[in-house]
mmCIF file of C-alpha atoms in Angstrom:
data_model
loop_
_atom_site.group_PDB
_atom_site.id
_atom_site.type_symbol
_atom_site.label_atom_id
_atom_site.label_comp_id
_atom_site.label_asym_id
_atom_site.label_seq_id
_atom_site.Cartn_x
_atom_site.Cartn_y
_atom_site.Cartn_z
ATOM 1 C CA MET A 87 -28.802 11.208 -120.591
ATOM 2 C CA SER A 88 -29.738 9.753 -123.923
ATOM 3 C CA LEU A 89 -29.093 6.226 -122.671
ATOM 4 C CA LEU A 90 -31.596 6.943 -119.999
ATOM 5 C CA ALA A 91 -34.056 7.871 -122.414
ATOM 6 C CA VAL A 92 -33.690 4.870 -124.727
ATOM 7 C CA ASN A 93 -33.873 2.474 -121.601
ATOM 8 C CA LEU A 94 -37.079 4.345 -120.360
ATOM 9 C CA LEU A 95 -38.682 3.826 -123.887
ATOM 10 C CA ASP A 96 -37.314 0.051 -124.253
ATOM 11 C CA GLY A 97 -38.506 -0.637 -120.746
ATOM 12 C CA LEU A 98 -41.930 1.037 -121.355
ATOM 13 C CA VAL A 99 -42.403 -1.011 -124.341
ATOM 14 C CA THR A 100 -41.308 -4.485 -122.401
ATOM 15 C CA GLY A 101 -43.768 -3.416 -119.426
ATOM 16 C CA LEU A 102 -46.795 -2.776 -121.642
ATOM 17 C CA LEU A 103 -46.324 -6.017 -123.513
ATOM 18 C CA LEU A 104 -46.313 -7.878 -119.984
ATOM 19 C CA PHE A 105 -49.343 -5.957 -119.052
ATOM 20 C CA MET A 106 -51.064 -7.297 -122.081
ATOM 21 C CA LEU A 107 -50.239 -10.777 -121.023
ATOM 22 C CA CYS A 108 -50.873 -10.244 -117.286
ATOM 23 C CA SER A 109 -54.274 -8.142 -117.363
ATOM 24 C CA GLY A 110 -56.333 -11.178 -118.396
ATOM 25 C CA LEU A 111 -54.685 -13.520 -115.952
ATOM 26 C CA THR A 112 -54.855 -11.149 -113.108
ATOM 27 C CA LEU A 113 -58.712 -11.402 -113.363
ATOM 28 C CA ILE A 114 -58.766 -15.158 -113.968
ATOM 29 C CA PHE A 115 -56.601 -15.797 -110.910
ATOM 30 C CA SER A 116 -58.283 -13.700 -108.652
ATOM 31 C CA MET A 117 -61.892 -14.407 -109.655
ATOM 32 C CA MET A 118 -61.705 -18.178 -110.139
ATOM 33 C CA GLY A 119 -58.816 -18.988 -108.023
ATOM 34 C CA VAL A 120 -57.064 -20.798 -110.927
ATOM 35 C CA LEU A 121 -53.429 -21.012 -111.326
ATOM 36 C CA ASN A 122 -53.544 -21.295 -115.210
ATOM 37 C CA PHE A 123 -49.983 -22.526 -115.857
ATOM 38 C CA ALA A 124 -51.201 -22.539 -119.651
ATOM 39 C CA HIS A 125 -51.753 -18.701 -119.927
ATOM 40 C CA ALA A 126 -48.396 -18.121 -121.713
ATOM 41 C CA SER A 127 -49.264 -21.026 -124.103
ATOM 42 C CA PHE A 128 -52.216 -18.934 -125.203
ATOM 43 C CA TYR A 129 -49.877 -16.124 -125.912
ATOM 44 C CA MET A 130 -47.624 -18.576 -128.105
ATOM 45 C CA LEU A 131 -51.056 -19.528 -129.827
ATOM 46 C CA GLY A 132 -51.755 -15.914 -130.617
ATOM 47 C CA ALA A 133 -48.574 -15.430 -132.382
ATOM 48 C CA TYR A 134 -48.789 -18.543 -134.607
ATOM 49 C CA PHE A 135 -52.239 -17.932 -135.462
ATOM 50 C CA ALA A 136 -51.494 -14.372 -136.584
ATOM 51 C CA TYR A 137 -48.524 -15.786 -138.565
ATOM 52 C CA GLN A 138 -50.573 -18.305 -140.349
ATOM 53 C CA ILE A 139 -53.375 -15.901 -140.921
ATOM 54 C CA SER A 140 -50.726 -13.194 -142.147
ATOM 55 C CA THR A 141 -49.582 -15.548 -144.881
ATOM 56 C CA TYR A 142 -52.877 -15.576 -146.411
ATOM 57 C CA VAL A 143 -54.488 -12.175 -145.788
ATOM 58 C CA GLY A 144 -51.756 -10.122 -144.221
ATOM 59 C CA PHE A 145 -50.920 -8.674 -140.742
ATOM 60 C CA TRP A 146 -53.979 -6.360 -140.011
ATOM 61 C CA PRO A 147 -56.723 -9.298 -140.220
ATOM 62 C CA GLY A 148 -54.639 -11.435 -138.024
ATOM 63 C CA LEU A 149 -54.263 -8.685 -135.474
ATOM 64 C CA ILE A 150 -58.275 -9.125 -135.196
ATOM 65 C CA ILE A 151 -58.962 -12.864 -135.889
ATOM 66 C CA ALA A 152 -56.166 -14.313 -133.953
ATOM 67 C CA PRO A 153 -57.100 -13.032 -130.441
ATOM 68 C CA LEU A 154 -60.676 -14.022 -131.106
ATOM 69 C CA ALA A 155 -59.865 -17.584 -132.119
ATOM 70 C CA VAL A 156 -57.606 -17.736 -128.945
ATOM 71 C CA GLY A 157 -60.488 -16.436 -126.786
ATOM 72 C CA LEU A 158 -62.991 -18.843 -128.207
ATOM 73 C CA ALA A 159 -60.588 -21.546 -127.503
ATOM 74 C CA GLY A 160 -60.175 -20.722 -124.076
ATOM 75 C CA ALA A 161 -63.870 -20.215 -123.363
ATOM 76 C CA ALA A 162 -64.289 -23.711 -124.605
ATOM 77 C CA ILE A 163 -61.588 -25.207 -122.458
ATOM 78 C CA GLU A 164 -63.066 -23.507 -119.481
ATOM 79 C CA ARG A 165 -66.639 -24.618 -120.255
ATOM 80 C CA TYR A 166 -65.887 -28.333 -121.206
ATOM 81 C CA GLY A 167 -62.577 -28.854 -119.346
ATOM 82 C CA LEU A 168 -61.666 -26.659 -116.494
ATOM 83 C CA ARG A 169 -65.150 -26.200 -115.080
ATOM 84 C CA ARG A 170 -65.439 -29.847 -114.525
ATOM 85 C CA VAL A 171 -61.958 -30.162 -112.902
ATOM 86 C CA HIS A 172 -62.341 -27.084 -110.777
ATOM 87 C CA GLN A 173 -65.114 -28.740 -108.506
ATOM 88 C CA TYR A 174 -62.299 -31.274 -107.288
ATOM 89 C CA GLY A 175 -59.833 -28.441 -105.825
ATOM 90 C CA HIS A 176 -56.559 -26.802 -107.015
ATOM 91 C CA VAL A 177 -54.326 -29.579 -107.454
ATOM 92 C CA PRO A 178 -56.354 -31.033 -110.272
ATOM 93 C CA GLU A 179 -56.659 -27.575 -111.648
ATOM 94 C CA LEU A 180 -52.801 -27.177 -111.595
ATOM 95 C CA ILE A 181 -52.280 -30.515 -113.275
ATOM 96 C CA PHE A 182 -54.976 -29.880 -115.836
ATOM 97 C CA THR A 183 -53.397 -26.518 -116.590
ATOM 98 C CA PHE A 184 -49.916 -27.819 -116.655
ATOM 99 C CA GLY A 185 -50.810 -30.665 -118.878
ATOM 100 C CA LEU A 186 -52.796 -28.247 -121.427
ATOM 101 C CA ALA A 187 -49.525 -26.005 -121.583
ATOM 102 C CA LEU A 188 -47.593 -29.135 -122.752
ATOM 103 C CA LEU A 189 -50.314 -30.179 -125.119
ATOM 104 C CA ILE A 190 -50.442 -26.648 -126.670
ATOM 105 C CA GLU A 191 -46.679 -26.921 -127.100
ATOM 106 C CA GLU A 192 -46.629 -30.357 -128.668
ATOM 107 C CA LEU A 193 -49.535 -29.192 -131.034
ATOM 108 C CA VAL A 194 -47.698 -26.108 -132.098
ATOM 109 C CA GLN A 195 -44.593 -28.134 -132.886
ATOM 110 C CA PHE A 196 -46.694 -30.709 -134.842
ATOM 111 C CA PHE A 197 -48.277 -28.203 -137.093
ATOM 112 C CA TRP A 198 -45.544 -25.745 -137.344
ATOM 113 C CA GLY A 199 -42.392 -27.247 -136.454
ATOM 114 C CA LYS A 200 -39.677 -26.083 -134.193
ATOM 115 C CA SER A 201 -37.972 -23.539 -136.316
ATOM 116 C CA HIS A 202 -38.488 -20.077 -135.871
ATOM 117 C CA MET A 203 -41.329 -18.462 -137.978
ATOM 118 C CA ALA A 204 -40.990 -15.685 -140.494
ATOM 119 C CA TYR A 205 -43.540 -13.438 -138.879
ATOM 120 C CA TYR A 206 -42.674 -9.632 -139.224
ATOM 121 C CA GLU A 207 -44.263 -6.274 -138.603
ATOM 122 C CA PRO A 208 -46.316 -4.660 -141.404
ATOM 123 C CA GLU A 209 -44.599 -2.838 -144.136
ATOM 124 C CA ILE A 210 -46.680 0.284 -143.110
ATOM 125 C CA LEU A 211 -44.962 0.219 -139.566
ATOM 126 C CA ASN A 212 -41.463 -0.839 -140.813
ATOM 127 C CA PHE A 213 -39.682 2.444 -140.423
ATOM 128 C CA THR A 214 -38.190 4.414 -137.805
ATOM 129 C CA ALA A 215 -40.308 6.886 -136.016
ATOM 130 C CA PHE A 216 -37.654 9.105 -134.082
ATOM 131 C CA SER A 217 -34.028 8.867 -133.020
ATOM 132 C CA ILE A 218 -32.628 9.762 -129.793
ATOM 133 C CA ALA A 219 -28.761 10.623 -129.667
ATOM 134 C CA GLY A 220 -28.182 8.438 -132.867
ATOM 135 C CA ASN A 221 -30.439 5.404 -131.515
ATOM 136 C CA SER A 222 -33.375 4.659 -133.599
ATOM 137 C CA PHE A 223 -37.029 3.708 -132.121
ATOM 138 C CA PRO A 224 -39.142 1.731 -134.424
ATOM 139 C CA ALA A 225 -42.446 2.946 -135.359
ATOM 140 C CA TYR A 226 -43.617 -0.530 -134.665
ATOM 141 C CA LYS A 227 -42.983 -0.149 -131.065
ATOM 142 C CA VAL A 228 -44.782 3.200 -130.861
ATOM 143 C CA PHE A 229 -47.685 0.953 -132.307
ATOM 144 C CA MET A 230 -47.244 -1.403 -129.326
ATOM 145 C CA ILE A 231 -47.385 1.369 -126.723
ATOM 146 C CA PHE A 232 -50.533 2.727 -127.966
ATOM 147 C CA VAL A 233 -52.169 -0.742 -128.409
ATOM 148 C CA ALA A 234 -51.321 -1.555 -124.772
ATOM 149 C CA ILE A 235 -52.452 1.904 -123.476
ATOM 150 C CA GLY A 236 -55.810 1.737 -125.463
ATOM 151 C CA ILE A 237 -56.235 -1.908 -123.995
ATOM 152 C CA PHE A 238 -55.711 -0.638 -120.585
ATOM 153 C CA LEU A 239 -58.091 2.255 -120.832
ATOM 154 C CA VAL A 240 -60.818 -0.025 -122.483
ATOM 155 C CA LEU A 241 -60.826 -2.463 -119.851
ATOM 156 C CA LEU A 242 -60.576 0.020 -116.913
ATOM 157 C CA TYR A 243 -63.791 1.670 -118.275
ATOM 158 C CA ILE A 244 -65.477 -1.621 -118.721
ATOM 159 C CA LEU A 245 -64.589 -2.774 -115.109
ATOM 160 C CA THR A 246 -65.397 0.638 -113.282
ATOM 161 C CA ARG A 247 -68.110 2.210 -115.646
ATOM 162 C CA THR A 248 -70.404 -0.779 -117.058
ATOM 163 C CA ARG A 249 -72.837 -3.251 -115.524
ATOM 164 C CA ILE A 250 -70.615 -6.091 -116.675
ATOM 165 C CA GLY A 251 -67.815 -4.819 -114.934
ATOM 166 C CA LEU A 252 -69.672 -4.122 -111.844
ATOM 167 C CA ILE A 253 -70.643 -7.915 -111.977
ATOM 168 C CA ILE A 254 -67.455 -9.030 -112.566
ATOM 169 C CA GLN A 255 -65.864 -7.186 -109.564
ATOM 170 C CA ALA A 256 -68.460 -8.312 -107.390
ATOM 171 C CA ALA A 257 -67.893 -11.779 -108.282
ATOM 172 C CA LEU A 258 -64.087 -11.436 -107.288
ATOM 173 C CA SER A 259 -65.250 -11.241 -103.614
ATOM 174 C CA TYR A 260 -68.754 -12.388 -103.212
ATOM 175 C CA PRO A 261 -69.546 -14.910 -106.211
ATOM 176 C CA ASN A 262 -72.249 -16.570 -103.966
ATOM 177 C CA THR A 263 -74.046 -13.216 -103.442
ATOM 178 C CA VAL A 264 -73.784 -12.565 -107.226
ATOM 179 C CA GLN A 265 -75.273 -15.847 -108.023
ATOM 180 C CA ASN A 266 -78.209 -15.364 -105.248
ATOM 181 C CA LEU A 267 -79.037 -12.122 -107.226
ATOM 182 C CA GLY A 268 -79.875 -13.947 -110.535
ATOM 183 C CA HIS A 269 -76.484 -13.679 -112.438
ATOM 184 C CA ASN A 270 -75.030 -16.522 -114.029
ATOM 185 C CA VAL A 271 -71.824 -16.664 -112.370
ATOM 186 C CA PRO A 272 -70.247 -19.781 -114.348
ATOM 187 C CA LEU A 273 -71.231 -17.811 -117.647
ATOM 188 C CA VAL A 274 -69.155 -14.685 -116.343
ATOM 189 C CA PHE A 275 -66.413 -17.079 -115.408
ATOM 190 C CA MET A 276 -66.201 -18.602 -118.888
ATOM 191 C CA GLY A 277 -66.455 -14.892 -120.465
ATOM 192 C CA VAL A 278 -63.721 -13.728 -118.306
ATOM 193 C CA PHE A 279 -61.471 -16.821 -119.005
ATOM 194 C CA GLY A 280 -62.137 -16.341 -122.560
ATOM 195 C CA VAL A 281 -61.236 -12.402 -122.416
ATOM 196 C CA GLY A 282 -58.294 -13.202 -120.519
ATOM 197 C CA THR A 283 -56.912 -15.813 -122.987
ATOM 198 C CA ALA A 284 -57.941 -13.377 -126.060
ATOM 199 C CA MET A 285 -55.668 -10.747 -124.112
ATOM 200 C CA ALA A 286 -52.810 -13.197 -123.907
ATOM 201 C CA GLY A 287 -53.320 -14.016 -127.790
ATOM 202 C CA LEU A 288 -53.171 -10.517 -128.470
ATOM 203 C CA ALA A 289 -50.038 -9.893 -126.711
ATOM 204 C CA GLY A 290 -48.525 -12.745 -128.820
ATOM 205 C CA VAL A 291 -49.659 -11.010 -132.080
ATOM 206 C CA ILE A 292 -48.041 -7.922 -130.957
ATOM 207 C CA ALA A 293 -44.838 -9.512 -129.795
ATOM 208 C CA GLY A 294 -44.482 -12.229 -132.184
ATOM 209 C CA PRO A 295 -42.603 -9.925 -134.847
ATOM 210 C CA VAL A 296 -40.352 -8.434 -132.264
ATOM 211 C CA LEU A 297 -39.558 -11.141 -129.954
ATOM 212 C CA GLY A 298 -39.867 -13.948 -132.273
ATOM 213 C CA THR A 299 -42.511 -16.835 -132.880
ATOM 214 C CA PHE A 300 -41.034 -20.029 -132.084
ATOM 215 C CA PRO A 301 -42.205 -23.051 -129.636
ATOM 216 C CA GLY A 302 -40.337 -21.928 -126.614
ATOM 217 C CA MET A 303 -41.726 -18.392 -126.512
ATOM 218 C CA ALA A 304 -44.275 -19.539 -123.904
ATOM 219 C CA VAL A 305 -41.626 -20.703 -121.388
ATOM 220 C CA LEU A 306 -39.726 -17.554 -121.618
ATOM 221 C CA LEU A 307 -42.463 -15.689 -119.988
ATOM 222 C CA GLY A 308 -44.408 -18.354 -118.300
ATOM 223 C CA SER A 309 -42.753 -17.672 -114.637
ATOM 224 C CA ILE A 310 -42.613 -13.843 -115.004
ATOM 225 C CA VAL A 311 -46.286 -13.460 -115.624
ATOM 226 C CA PHE A 312 -47.154 -14.987 -112.102
ATOM 227 C CA VAL A 313 -44.621 -13.023 -110.719
ATOM 228 C CA THR A 314 -46.016 -9.730 -112.037
ATOM 229 C CA ILE A 315 -49.559 -10.326 -110.985
ATOM 230 C CA VAL A 316 -48.277 -11.191 -107.547
ATOM 231 C CA ILE A 317 -46.409 -8.079 -107.238
ATOM 232 C CA GLY A 318 -49.227 -6.071 -108.773
ATOM 233 C CA GLY A 319 -52.027 -7.717 -106.434
ATOM 234 C CA LEU A 320 -55.064 -9.951 -107.253
ATOM 235 C CA GLY A 321 -57.893 -8.448 -108.855
ATOM 236 C CA SER A 322 -56.194 -4.933 -109.532
ATOM 237 C CA LEU A 323 -55.765 -3.893 -113.011
ATOM 238 C CA TRP A 324 -53.725 -0.740 -111.836
ATOM 239 C CA GLY A 325 -51.580 -3.076 -109.778
ATOM 240 C CA ALA A 326 -50.993 -5.216 -112.908
ATOM 241 C CA LEU A 327 -49.862 -2.126 -114.790
ATOM 242 C CA ILE A 328 -47.677 -0.839 -112.083
ATOM 243 C CA ALA A 329 -46.006 -4.268 -111.662
ATOM 244 C CA SER A 330 -45.614 -4.957 -115.151
ATOM 245 C CA LEU A 331 -43.805 -1.480 -115.858
ATOM 246 C CA LEU A 332 -41.756 -1.717 -112.748
ATOM 247 C CA ILE A 333 -40.643 -5.155 -114.299
ATOM 248 C CA GLY A 334 -39.835 -3.875 -117.458
ATOM 249 C CA TRP A 335 -37.592 -0.895 -116.438
ATOM 250 C CA MET A 336 -36.018 -3.192 -113.958
ATOM 251 C CA GLN A 337 -34.629 -5.689 -116.478
ATOM 252 C CA THR A 338 -34.165 -3.035 -119.260
ATOM 253 C CA PHE A 339 -31.734 -1.065 -116.972
ATOM 254 C CA ALA A 340 -30.257 -4.115 -115.398
ATOM 255 C CA ALA A 341 -29.161 -5.291 -118.813
ATOM 256 C CA SER A 342 -27.801 -1.784 -119.892
ATOM 257 C CA TYR A 343 -25.371 -0.798 -117.482
ATOM 258 C CA ASN A 344 -22.339 -2.953 -116.725
ATOM 259 C CA VAL A 345 -22.283 -2.396 -112.980
ATOM 260 C CA THR A 346 -20.634 -4.804 -110.616
ATOM 261 C CA MET A 347 -21.552 -6.069 -107.299
ATOM 262 C CA THR A 348 -18.290 -4.661 -105.950
ATOM 263 C CA ASP A 349 -19.234 -1.207 -107.166
ATOM 264 C CA ILE A 350 -22.588 -1.628 -105.380
ATOM 265 C CA LEU A 351 -21.208 -3.306 -102.094
ATOM 266 C CA LEU A 352 -18.347 -0.505 -101.847
ATOM 267 C CA ALA A 353 -21.118 2.230 -102.266
ATOM 268 C CA ILE A 354 -23.184 0.944 -99.487
ATOM 269 C CA GLY A 355 -20.092 0.586 -97.083
ATOM 270 C CA ILE A 356 -19.083 -3.008 -97.363
ATOM 271 C CA ASP A 357 -15.350 -3.159 -97.821
ATOM 272 C CA LYS A 358 -13.877 -5.745 -99.962
ATOM 273 C CA PRO A 359 -11.972 -8.539 -98.516
ATOM 274 C CA VAL A 360 -8.254 -8.438 -99.300
ATOM 275 C CA ASP A 361 -8.028 -12.223 -100.108
ATOM 276 C CA LEU A 362 -11.103 -13.614 -101.871
ATOM 277 C CA SER A 363 -9.833 -16.957 -102.370
ATOM 278 C CA ASP A 364 -11.050 -18.249 -98.700
ATOM 279 C CA ASN A 365 -14.120 -15.962 -98.498
ATOM 280 C CA PRO A 366 -17.674 -17.758 -98.827
ATOM 281 C CA LEU A 367 -18.968 -14.782 -100.687
ATOM 282 C CA ARG A 368 -16.198 -14.500 -103.125
ATOM 283 C CA ASP A 369 -18.327 -15.346 -106.130
ATOM 284 C CA LEU A 370 -20.659 -12.387 -104.868
ATOM 285 C CA TRP A 371 -18.044 -9.866 -105.360
ATOM 286 C CA THR A 372 -17.626 -11.007 -109.233
ATOM 287 C CA LEU A 373 -21.256 -10.694 -110.291
ATOM 288 C CA THR A 374 -22.454 -7.929 -112.698
ATOM 289 C CA LEU A 375 -25.897 -6.173 -112.919
ATOM 290 C CA PRO A 376 -26.747 -7.955 -116.206
ATOM 291 C CA GLN A 377 -25.900 -11.332 -114.641
ATOM 292 C CA ILE A 378 -28.341 -10.676 -111.896
ATOM 293 C CA GLY A 379 -31.094 -8.858 -113.872
ATOM 294 C CA PRO A 380 -33.214 -11.967 -114.613
ATOM 295 C CA ILE A 381 -33.731 -12.805 -110.977
ATOM 296 C CA LEU A 382 -34.578 -9.175 -109.994
ATOM 297 C CA PRO A 383 -38.140 -9.396 -110.481
ATOM 298 C CA TYR A 384 -38.341 -12.686 -108.115
ATOM 299 C CA LEU A 385 -36.362 -10.617 -105.441
ATOM 300 C CA LEU A 386 -38.838 -7.832 -105.735
ATOM 301 C CA MET A 387 -41.600 -10.179 -105.403
ATOM 302 C CA VAL A 388 -40.176 -11.769 -102.192
ATOM 303 C CA LEU A 389 -39.785 -8.266 -100.800
ATOM 304 C CA VAL A 390 -43.400 -7.191 -101.811
ATOM 305 C CA LEU A 391 -44.831 -10.334 -100.026
ATOM 306 C CA VAL A 392 -43.016 -9.813 -96.878
ATOM 307 C CA ILE A 393 -43.934 -6.058 -96.642
ATOM 308 C CA ARG A 394 -47.529 -6.313 -98.213
ATOM 309 C CA PRO A 395 -48.614 -9.872 -98.661
ATOM 310 C CA ARG A 396 -51.742 -8.923 -100.846
ATOM 311 C CA GLY A 397 -49.446 -7.247 -103.218
ATOM 312 C CA LEU A 398 -49.249 -3.310 -104.233
ATOM 313 C CA LEU A 399 -52.838 -2.733 -105.051
ATOM 314 C CA GLY A 400 -54.207 -6.266 -104.323
ATOM 315 C CA LYS A 401 -57.871 -6.567 -102.821
ATOM 316 C CA ARG A 402 -56.969 -10.321 -101.677
ATOM 317 C CA GLU A 403 -54.498 -12.217 -99.890
ATOM 318 C CA THR A 404 -52.279 -14.045 -102.432
#
């Protein structure tokens, strides 16, 4: 029972961190139709900017300044780069954002090198918040949970209760109508892209001390971000939250329980062959749940696309 509680909490932290990274991209992807392969690179930039700022003025100013700097950089990239490429179709956009991701990674290595940065949580949060059956839960993870929940509530309020939120939601499906009503849709696009990249930067600021700040951190989360927004559905903030939590818990539980495929197959009524040497599925019987844990989100994505192509709570077809 204690292991279950620990896994629930760890999966919650992982899922909410993933949500912070995905919430901005789900709006960018659904509104602009842009597959921004560089989104995880902005997450990496947030961590490195916060690390650099923390060496001079501490963690807390970096928590505010770094996401703003990343958001401004994202808005500038949309205004002077992506907007000009957008008119030529999706393939040039893919090439642009893919090249941008490579460029950001090279710039990070040029300025900070290839080593892990000594970026740690603030001293005020460096203690154990509580313990469950001897397993300590750090106060910094509690802080991460509250920040992610706060971001979700703020975004939900803006999108559903404010004028700019209504304009953004209308521009998701009816950009020409919104343009004809006198709203500056390109400015809305630039603002949403900037806010989306700032959200990725904030996720990097929060995750850097826990997951490590190094040049490959964007690659580790790059693909899972797109899987999450496809599962949740384009344009749905609730969908992004639910998909992030599902993936967070799925991977956490898969890594914690050493269940073999033999146990699973026997449980569903499939008998194990007496001689596995000539069986074409012999490798399947030797797999364990921790080994297949990393591919479970992709299997879930395939299942969701088969049953509901627009995602769990999506408003548009993927």
